[in-house]
Tab-separated table of C-alpha atoms in Angstrom:
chain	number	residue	atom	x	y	z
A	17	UNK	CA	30.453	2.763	-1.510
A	18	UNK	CA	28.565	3.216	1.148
A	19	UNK	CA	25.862	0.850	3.175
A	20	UNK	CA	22.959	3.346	2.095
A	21	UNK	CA	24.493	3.075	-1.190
A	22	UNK	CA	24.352	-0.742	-0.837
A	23	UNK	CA	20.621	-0.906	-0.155
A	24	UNK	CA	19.588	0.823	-3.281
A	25	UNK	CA	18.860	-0.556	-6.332
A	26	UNK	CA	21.063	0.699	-9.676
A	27	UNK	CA	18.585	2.788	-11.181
A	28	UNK	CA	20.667	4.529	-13.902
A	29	UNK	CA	19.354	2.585	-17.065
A	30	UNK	CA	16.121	1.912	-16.001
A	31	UNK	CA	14.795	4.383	-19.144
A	32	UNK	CA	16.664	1.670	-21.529
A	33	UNK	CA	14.822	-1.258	-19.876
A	34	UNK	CA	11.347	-0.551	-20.194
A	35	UNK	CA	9.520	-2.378	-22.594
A	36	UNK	CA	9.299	-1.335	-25.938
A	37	UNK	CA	5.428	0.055	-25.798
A	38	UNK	CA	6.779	2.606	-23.685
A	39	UNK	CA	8.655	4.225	-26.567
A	40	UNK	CA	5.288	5.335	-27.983
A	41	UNK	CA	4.766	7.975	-25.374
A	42	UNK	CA	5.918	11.467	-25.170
A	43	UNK	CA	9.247	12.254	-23.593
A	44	UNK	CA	7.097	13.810	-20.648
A	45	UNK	CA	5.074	10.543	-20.324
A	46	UNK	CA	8.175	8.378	-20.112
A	47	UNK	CA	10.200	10.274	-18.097
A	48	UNK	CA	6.853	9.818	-15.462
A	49	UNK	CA	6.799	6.020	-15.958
A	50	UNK	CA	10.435	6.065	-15.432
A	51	UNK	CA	10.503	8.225	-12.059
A	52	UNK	CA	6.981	6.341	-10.782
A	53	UNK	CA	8.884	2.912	-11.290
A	54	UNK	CA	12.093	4.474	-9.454
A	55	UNK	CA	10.048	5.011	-6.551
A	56	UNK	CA	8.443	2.031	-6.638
A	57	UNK	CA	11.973	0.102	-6.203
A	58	UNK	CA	13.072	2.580	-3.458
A	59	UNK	CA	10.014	1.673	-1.583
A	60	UNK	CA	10.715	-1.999	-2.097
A	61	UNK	CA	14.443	-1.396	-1.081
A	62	UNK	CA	13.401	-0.275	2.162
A	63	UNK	CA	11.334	2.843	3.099
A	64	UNK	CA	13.563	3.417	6.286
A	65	UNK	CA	16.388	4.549	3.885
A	66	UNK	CA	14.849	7.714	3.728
A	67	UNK	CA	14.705	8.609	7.142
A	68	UNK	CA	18.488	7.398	7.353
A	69	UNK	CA	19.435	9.723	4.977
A	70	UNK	CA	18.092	13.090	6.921
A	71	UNK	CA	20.218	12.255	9.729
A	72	UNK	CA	23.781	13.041	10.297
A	73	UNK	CA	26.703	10.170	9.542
A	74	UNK	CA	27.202	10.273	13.687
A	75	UNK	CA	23.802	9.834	14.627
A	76	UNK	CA	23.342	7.288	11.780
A	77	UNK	CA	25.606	5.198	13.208
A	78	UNK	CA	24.020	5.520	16.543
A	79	UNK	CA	21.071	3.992	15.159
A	80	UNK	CA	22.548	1.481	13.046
A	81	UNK	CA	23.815	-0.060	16.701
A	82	UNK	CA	20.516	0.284	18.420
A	83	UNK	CA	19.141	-1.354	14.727
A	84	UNK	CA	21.686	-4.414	15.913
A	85	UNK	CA	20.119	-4.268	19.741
A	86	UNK	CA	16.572	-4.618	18.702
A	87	UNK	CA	17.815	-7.510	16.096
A	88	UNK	CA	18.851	-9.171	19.705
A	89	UNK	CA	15.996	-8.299	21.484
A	90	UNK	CA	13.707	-9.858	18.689
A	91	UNK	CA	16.218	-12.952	19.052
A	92	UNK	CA	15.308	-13.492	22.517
A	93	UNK	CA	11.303	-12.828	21.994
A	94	UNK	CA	11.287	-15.042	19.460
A	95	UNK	CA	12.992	-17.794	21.940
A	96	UNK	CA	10.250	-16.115	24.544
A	97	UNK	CA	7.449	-16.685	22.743
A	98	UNK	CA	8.584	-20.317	22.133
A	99	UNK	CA	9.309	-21.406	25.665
A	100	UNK	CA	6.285	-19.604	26.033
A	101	UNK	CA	4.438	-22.343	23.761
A	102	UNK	CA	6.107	-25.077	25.557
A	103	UNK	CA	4.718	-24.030	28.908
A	104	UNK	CA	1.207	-23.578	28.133
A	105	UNK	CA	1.631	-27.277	26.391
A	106	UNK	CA	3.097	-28.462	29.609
A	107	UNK	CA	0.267	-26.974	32.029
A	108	UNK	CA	-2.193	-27.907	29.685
A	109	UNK	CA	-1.997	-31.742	30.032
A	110	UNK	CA	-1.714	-30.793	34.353
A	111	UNK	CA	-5.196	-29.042	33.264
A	112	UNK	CA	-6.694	-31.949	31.256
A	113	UNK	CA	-7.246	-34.575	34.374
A	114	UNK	CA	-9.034	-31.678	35.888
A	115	UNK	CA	-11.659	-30.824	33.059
A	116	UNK	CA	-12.470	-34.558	32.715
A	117	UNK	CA	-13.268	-34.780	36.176
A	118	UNK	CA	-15.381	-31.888	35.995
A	119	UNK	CA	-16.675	-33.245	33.305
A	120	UNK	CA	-17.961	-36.597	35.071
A	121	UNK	CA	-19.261	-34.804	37.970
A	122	UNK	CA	-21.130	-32.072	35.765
A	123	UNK	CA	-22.791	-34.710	33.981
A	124	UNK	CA	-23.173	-37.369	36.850
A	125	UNK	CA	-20.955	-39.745	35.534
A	126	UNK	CA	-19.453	-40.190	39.171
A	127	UNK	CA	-20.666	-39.155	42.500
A	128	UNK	CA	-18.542	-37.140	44.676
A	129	UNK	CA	-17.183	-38.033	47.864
A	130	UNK	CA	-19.856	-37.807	50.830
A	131	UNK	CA	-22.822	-38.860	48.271
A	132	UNK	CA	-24.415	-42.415	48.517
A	133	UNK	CA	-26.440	-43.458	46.250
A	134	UNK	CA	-28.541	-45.487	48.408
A	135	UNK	CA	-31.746	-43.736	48.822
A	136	UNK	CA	-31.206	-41.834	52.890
A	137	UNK	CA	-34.850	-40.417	52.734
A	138	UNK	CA	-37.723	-42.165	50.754
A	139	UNK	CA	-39.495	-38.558	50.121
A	140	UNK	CA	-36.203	-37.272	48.290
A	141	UNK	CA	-35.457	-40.809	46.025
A	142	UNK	CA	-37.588	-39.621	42.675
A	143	UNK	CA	-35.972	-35.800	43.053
A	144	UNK	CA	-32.432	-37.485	43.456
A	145	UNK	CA	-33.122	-39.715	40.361
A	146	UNK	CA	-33.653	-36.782	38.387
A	147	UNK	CA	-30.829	-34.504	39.596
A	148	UNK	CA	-27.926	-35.975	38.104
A	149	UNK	CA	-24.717	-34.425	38.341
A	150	UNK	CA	-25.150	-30.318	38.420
A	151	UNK	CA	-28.092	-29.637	35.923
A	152	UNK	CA	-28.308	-26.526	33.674
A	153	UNK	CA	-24.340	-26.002	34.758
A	154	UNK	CA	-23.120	-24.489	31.553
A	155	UNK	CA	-25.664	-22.531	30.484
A	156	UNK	CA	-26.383	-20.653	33.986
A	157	UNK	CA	-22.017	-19.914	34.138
A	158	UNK	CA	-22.342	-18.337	30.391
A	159	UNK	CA	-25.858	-16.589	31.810
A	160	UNK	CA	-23.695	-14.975	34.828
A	161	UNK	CA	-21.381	-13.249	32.509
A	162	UNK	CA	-22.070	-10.428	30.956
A	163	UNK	CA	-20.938	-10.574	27.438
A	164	UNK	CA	-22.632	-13.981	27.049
A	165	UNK	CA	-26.007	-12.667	28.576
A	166	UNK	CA	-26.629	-10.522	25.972
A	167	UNK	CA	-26.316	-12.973	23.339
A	168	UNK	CA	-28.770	-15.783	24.888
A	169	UNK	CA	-32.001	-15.323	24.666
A	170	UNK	CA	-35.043	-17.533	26.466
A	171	UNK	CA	-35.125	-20.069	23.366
A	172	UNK	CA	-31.559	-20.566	23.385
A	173	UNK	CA	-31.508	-21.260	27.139
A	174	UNK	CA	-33.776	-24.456	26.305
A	175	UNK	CA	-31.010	-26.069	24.178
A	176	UNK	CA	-28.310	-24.847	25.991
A	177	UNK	CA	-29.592	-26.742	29.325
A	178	UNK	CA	-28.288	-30.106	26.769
A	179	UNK	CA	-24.899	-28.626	26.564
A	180	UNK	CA	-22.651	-31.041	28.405
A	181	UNK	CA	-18.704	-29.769	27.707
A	182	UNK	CA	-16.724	-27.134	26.549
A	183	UNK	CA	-13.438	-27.247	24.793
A	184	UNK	CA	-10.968	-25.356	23.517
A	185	UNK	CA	-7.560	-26.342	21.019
A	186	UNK	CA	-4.746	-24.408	19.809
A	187	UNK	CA	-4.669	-24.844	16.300
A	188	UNK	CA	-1.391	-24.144	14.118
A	189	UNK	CA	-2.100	-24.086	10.560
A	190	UNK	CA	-3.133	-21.758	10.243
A	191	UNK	CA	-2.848	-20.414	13.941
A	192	UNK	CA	-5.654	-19.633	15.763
A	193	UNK	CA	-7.906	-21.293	18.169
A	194	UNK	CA	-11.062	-24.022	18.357
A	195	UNK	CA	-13.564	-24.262	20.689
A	196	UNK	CA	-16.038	-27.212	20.780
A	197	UNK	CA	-19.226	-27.467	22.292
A	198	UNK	CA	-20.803	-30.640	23.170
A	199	UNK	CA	-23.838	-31.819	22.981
A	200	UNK	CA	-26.477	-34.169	24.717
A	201	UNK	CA	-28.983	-35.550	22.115
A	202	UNK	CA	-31.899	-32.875	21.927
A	203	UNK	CA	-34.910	-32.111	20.135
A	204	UNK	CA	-33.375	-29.119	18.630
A	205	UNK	CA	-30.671	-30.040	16.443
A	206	UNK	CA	-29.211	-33.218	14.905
A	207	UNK	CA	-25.158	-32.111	15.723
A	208	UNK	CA	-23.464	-33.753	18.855
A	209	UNK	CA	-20.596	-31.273	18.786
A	210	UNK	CA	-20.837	-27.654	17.380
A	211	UNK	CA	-17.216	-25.968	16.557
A	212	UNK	CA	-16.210	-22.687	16.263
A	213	UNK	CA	-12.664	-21.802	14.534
A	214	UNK	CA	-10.967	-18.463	14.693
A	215	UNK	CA	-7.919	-17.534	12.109
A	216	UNK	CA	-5.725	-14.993	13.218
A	217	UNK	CA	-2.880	-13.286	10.972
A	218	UNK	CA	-0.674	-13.296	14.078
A	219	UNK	CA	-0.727	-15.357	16.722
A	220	UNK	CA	1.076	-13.255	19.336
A	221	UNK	CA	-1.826	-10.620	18.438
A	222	UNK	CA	-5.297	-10.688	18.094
A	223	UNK	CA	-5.923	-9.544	15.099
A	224	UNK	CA	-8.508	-11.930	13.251
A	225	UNK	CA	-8.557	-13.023	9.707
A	226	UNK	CA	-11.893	-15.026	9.722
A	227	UNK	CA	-13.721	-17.457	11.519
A	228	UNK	CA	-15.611	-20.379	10.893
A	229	UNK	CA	-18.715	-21.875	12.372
A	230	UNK	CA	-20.710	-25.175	12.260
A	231	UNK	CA	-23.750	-25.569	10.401
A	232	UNK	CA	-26.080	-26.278	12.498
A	233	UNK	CA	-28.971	-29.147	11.117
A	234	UNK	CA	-32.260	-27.882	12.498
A	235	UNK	CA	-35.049	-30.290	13.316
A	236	UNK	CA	-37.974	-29.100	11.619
A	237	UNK	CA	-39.320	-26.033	13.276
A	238	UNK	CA	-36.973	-25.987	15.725
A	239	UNK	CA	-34.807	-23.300	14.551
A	240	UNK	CA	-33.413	-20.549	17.133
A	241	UNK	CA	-31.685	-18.615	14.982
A	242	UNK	CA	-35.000	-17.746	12.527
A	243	UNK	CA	-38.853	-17.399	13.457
A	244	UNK	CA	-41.871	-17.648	11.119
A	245	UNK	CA	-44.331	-14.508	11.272
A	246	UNK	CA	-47.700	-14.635	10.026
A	247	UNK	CA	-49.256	-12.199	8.564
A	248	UNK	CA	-53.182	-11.997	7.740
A	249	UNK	CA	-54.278	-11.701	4.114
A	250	UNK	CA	-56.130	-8.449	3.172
A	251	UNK	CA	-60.076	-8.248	3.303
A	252	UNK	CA	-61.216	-9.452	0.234
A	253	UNK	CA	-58.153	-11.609	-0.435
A	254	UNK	CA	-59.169	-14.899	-2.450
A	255	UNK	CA	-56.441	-16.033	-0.342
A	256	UNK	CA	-58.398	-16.576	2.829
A	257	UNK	CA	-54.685	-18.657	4.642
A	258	UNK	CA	-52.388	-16.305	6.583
A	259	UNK	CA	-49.093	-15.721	4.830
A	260	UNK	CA	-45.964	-17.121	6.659
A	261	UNK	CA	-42.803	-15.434	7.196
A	262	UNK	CA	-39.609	-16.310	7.957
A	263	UNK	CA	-36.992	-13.876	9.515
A	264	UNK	CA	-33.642	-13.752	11.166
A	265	UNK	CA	-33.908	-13.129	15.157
A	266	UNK	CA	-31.328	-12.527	17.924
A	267	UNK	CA	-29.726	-16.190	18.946
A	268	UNK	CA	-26.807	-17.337	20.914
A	269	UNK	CA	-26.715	-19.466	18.100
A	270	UNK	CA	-25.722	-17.188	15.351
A	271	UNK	CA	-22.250	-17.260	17.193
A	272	UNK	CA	-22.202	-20.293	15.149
A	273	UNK	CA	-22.726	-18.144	11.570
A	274	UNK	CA	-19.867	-15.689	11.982
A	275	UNK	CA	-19.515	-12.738	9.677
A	276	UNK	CA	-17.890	-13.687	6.721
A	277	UNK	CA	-15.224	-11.308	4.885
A	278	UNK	CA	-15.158	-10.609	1.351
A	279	UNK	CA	-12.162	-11.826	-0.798
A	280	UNK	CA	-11.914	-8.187	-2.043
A	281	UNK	CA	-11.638	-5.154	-0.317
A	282	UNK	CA	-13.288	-3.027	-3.179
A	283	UNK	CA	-16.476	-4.989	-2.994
A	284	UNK	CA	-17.733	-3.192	0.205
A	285	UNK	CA	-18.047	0.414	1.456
A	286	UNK	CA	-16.465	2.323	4.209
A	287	UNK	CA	-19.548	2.008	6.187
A	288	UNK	CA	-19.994	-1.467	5.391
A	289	UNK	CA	-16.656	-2.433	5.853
A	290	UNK	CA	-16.554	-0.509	9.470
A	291	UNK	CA	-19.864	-2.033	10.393
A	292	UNK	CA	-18.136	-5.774	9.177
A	293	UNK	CA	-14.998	-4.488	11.938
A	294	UNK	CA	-17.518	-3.984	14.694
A	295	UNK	CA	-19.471	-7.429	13.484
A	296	UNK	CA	-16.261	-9.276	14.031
A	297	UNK	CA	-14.862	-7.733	16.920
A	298	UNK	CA	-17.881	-8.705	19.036
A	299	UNK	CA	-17.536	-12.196	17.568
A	300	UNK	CA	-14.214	-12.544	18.865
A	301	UNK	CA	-15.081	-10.985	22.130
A	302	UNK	CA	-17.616	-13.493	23.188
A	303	UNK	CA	-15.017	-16.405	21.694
A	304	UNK	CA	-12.185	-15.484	23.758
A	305	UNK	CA	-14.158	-14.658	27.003
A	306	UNK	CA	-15.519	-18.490	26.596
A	307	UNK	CA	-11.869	-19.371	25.814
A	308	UNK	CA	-10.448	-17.525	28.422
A	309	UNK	CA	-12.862	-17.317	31.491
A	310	UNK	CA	-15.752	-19.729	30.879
A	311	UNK	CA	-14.080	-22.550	30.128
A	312	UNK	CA	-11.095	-22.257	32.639
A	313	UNK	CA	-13.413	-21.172	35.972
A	314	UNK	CA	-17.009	-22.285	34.947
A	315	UNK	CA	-17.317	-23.305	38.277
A	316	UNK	CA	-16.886	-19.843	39.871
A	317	UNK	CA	-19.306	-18.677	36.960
A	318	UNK	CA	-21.823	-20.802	38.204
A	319	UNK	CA	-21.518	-20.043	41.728
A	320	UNK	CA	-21.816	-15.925	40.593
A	321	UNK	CA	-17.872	-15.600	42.547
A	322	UNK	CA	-16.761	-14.837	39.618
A	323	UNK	CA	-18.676	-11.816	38.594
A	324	UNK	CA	-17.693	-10.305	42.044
A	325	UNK	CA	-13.685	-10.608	39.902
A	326	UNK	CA	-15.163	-9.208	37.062
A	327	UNK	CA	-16.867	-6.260	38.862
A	328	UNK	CA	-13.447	-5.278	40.581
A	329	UNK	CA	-11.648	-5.064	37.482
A	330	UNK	CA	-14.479	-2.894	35.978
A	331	UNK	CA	-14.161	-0.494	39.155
A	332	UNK	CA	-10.492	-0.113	39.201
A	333	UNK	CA	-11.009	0.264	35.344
A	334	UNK	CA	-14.181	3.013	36.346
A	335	UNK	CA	-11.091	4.877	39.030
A	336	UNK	CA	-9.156	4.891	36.419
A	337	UNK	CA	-11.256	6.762	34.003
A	338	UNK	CA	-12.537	9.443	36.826
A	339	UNK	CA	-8.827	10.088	37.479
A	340	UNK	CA	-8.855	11.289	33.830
A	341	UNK	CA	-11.872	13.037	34.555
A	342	UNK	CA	-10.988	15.253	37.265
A	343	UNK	CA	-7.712	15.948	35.378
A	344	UNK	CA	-10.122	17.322	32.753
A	345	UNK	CA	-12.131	19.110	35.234
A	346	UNK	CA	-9.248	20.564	37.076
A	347	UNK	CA	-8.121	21.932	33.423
A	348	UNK	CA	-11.622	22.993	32.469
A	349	UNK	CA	-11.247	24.746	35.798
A	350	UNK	CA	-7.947	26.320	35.127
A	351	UNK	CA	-9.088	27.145	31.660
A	352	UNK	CA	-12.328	28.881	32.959
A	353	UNK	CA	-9.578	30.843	35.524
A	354	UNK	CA	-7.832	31.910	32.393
A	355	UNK	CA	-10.491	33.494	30.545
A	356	UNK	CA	-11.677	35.396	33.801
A	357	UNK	CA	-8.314	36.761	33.984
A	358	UNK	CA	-8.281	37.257	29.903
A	359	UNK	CA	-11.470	39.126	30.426
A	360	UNK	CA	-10.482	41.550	33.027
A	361	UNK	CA	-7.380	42.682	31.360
A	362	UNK	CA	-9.711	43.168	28.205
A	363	UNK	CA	-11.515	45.126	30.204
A	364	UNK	CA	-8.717	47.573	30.925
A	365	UNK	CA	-8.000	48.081	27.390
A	366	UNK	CA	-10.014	50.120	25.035
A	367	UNK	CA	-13.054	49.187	23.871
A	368	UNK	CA	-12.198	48.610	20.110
A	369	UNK	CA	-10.329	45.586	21.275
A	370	UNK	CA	-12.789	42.374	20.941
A	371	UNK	CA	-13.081	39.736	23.263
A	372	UNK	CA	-10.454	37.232	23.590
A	373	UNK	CA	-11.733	33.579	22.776
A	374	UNK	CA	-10.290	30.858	23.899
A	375	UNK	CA	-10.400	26.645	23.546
A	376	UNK	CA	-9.225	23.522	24.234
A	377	UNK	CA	-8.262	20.256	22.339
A	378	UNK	CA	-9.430	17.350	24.150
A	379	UNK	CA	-7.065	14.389	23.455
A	380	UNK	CA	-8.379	10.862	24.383
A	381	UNK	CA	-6.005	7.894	24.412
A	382	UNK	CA	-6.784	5.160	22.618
A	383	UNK	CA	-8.334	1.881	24.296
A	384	UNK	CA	-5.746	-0.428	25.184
A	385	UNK	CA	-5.706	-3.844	22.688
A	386	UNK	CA	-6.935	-6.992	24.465
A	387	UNK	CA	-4.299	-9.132	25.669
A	388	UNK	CA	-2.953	-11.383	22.688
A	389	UNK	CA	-5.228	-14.877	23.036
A	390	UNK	CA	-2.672	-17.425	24.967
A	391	UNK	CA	-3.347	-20.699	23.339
A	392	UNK	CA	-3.843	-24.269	24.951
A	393	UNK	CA	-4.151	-27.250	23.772
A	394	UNK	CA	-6.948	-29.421	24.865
């Protein structure tokens, strides 16, 4: 017997198995069931039978070996991915002295080197009483990027200036990542520490399952992520009070009130379901660029050097995409050549002959996948 022969299932008396309602339908009907189960198992058995069985027994083998190489390969990733794990753990805890001490001069805890605390100039004691550690750090970094930026608005940068830390975990069940942002005590909200979670189906890869946000308790009126409209009565209205009216507004703080999916795919639309993909990709865009550059260079955010990075990457990113441009112009050039040539020789012809058309299938490739998130444990 052979090894394809090995992989499928014995399907020979499947008729004789099927329960007995099936001997109520028509010959026609059963033999349908029967060959709509068969391919059911095959698919089960392993779809890449079929594309073993279209090639020849020497080329089969051929790919049986390479089968065995990539069955190494994964081997070694796997053992990658793990020493991979154990590095980021071990640079992590170098990284943790680091953020605490950024922490305690952010927040003047301590006083750098070079800074007395003795008053040097009577005129500038009350101004150095107030300026303790680097005010407003946090929330002028996230300002200078240009993801964040779009998300904060002028109420949000009120309540971010009591934002004191941020953090971010590697979480493994299930895997993902947490990032925690704490809080002074403010008159907007009652929580110390918002979180935000992110699930992912594959750690390696960022593909997101859900995430989860804090609920944020509101002092009364205070709410960023809502604001209350008023609306006049009408003339003649025994109701002489203006009607209030709360609605949702733009917020930093709905970061905190992610999209949620729904348990069952057939509850939503195509156009709902594509508008939920673009929802949460732009959620998990502004969580890993806090996870990735905020948190890790916040200094160099604050400062602006960082954008100057950012900007580079953009313009080789920009050369990039005008190399692909002139490419298409030099085509649409050689293409517009063509037809002048197409046309003169229809000229030469007789005059029944119509005029040659002729197009061309632009192909774009596809957007490259952000770079799988590299977790860290803080």
């Amino acid at each position: 017997m052979s090894n394809n022969d090995k992989d499928q299932p014995d399907l020979s008396d499947l008729g004789a198995s099927l329960p007995a309602v099936a001997a109520a339908l028509s010959a026609e009907d059963r033999a349908g069931l029967v060959n709509a189960l068969k391919n059911k198992l095959q698919n089960l058995a392993g779809q890449h039978s079929d594309v073993l069985e279209t090639l020849t027994p020497k080329v089969r083998k051929r790919v049986e070996v390479l089968r065995e190489l990539q069955s190494q390969h994964d081997e070694l990733e796997a053992k990658f991915f793990e020493e991979r794990a154990a590095l980021e753990a071990k640079y992590q805890k170098l990284y943790e002295p680091l953020y605490s001490k950024r922490y305690e001069i952010v927040n003047g805890v301590v006083e750098v080197e070079g800074n007395t605390n003795e008053a040097a100039m009577d005129q500038e004691d009350n101004k150095e009483e107030e300026e303790k550690g680097v005010p407003n750090f946090w929330v002028a970094a996230m300002k200078t990027n240009e993801v964040l930026a779009e998300e904060i608005s002028e109420r949000d940068e009120e309540a971010l200036k009591y934002l004191k830390d941020i953090k971010w975990c590697r979480i493994d069940n299930p895997k993902g990542f947490k990032l925690e942002f704490f809080f002074d005590t403010n008159p907007f909200f009652k929580n110390s520490v918002l979180t935000k979670t992110y699930h992912m189906i594959d750690d390696d890869e960022p593909i997101l399952e859900k995430a989860i946000g804090t609920e944020i308790e509101w002092y009364p009126g205070k709410c960023l992520t809502q604001k209350i409209l008023k609306k006049k009565p009408k003339k003649g209205s025994k109701n002489a009070k203006p009607i209030m009216k709360t609605e949702n507004c733009e917020s930093f703080f709905n970061f905190f009130n992610p999209p949620q999916v729904p348990e069952d795919d057939d509850d939503i639309d195509e156009d709902t379901a594509e508008e939920l993909q673009n929802q949460m990709e732009q959620d998990y865009d502004i969580g890993s660029t806090i996870r990735d550059k905020i948190i890790p260079h916040a200094v160099s955010w604050f400062t602006g050097e960082a954008v100057q990075g950012d900007e580079f990457d953009d313009l080789e990113d920009d050369d990039e995409d005008g190399d692909e441009d002139e490419d298409e112009e030099d085509d649409d050039e050689d293409d517009e050549d063509d037809e002048d040539e197409d046309e003169e020789e229809i000229k030469g012809r007789k005059k029944s002959s119509g005029p040659k058309k002729s197009g061309r299938m632009q192909v774009s490739e596809g957007q490259q996948g952000e770079r799988p998130p590299e977790c860290k444990q803080q």
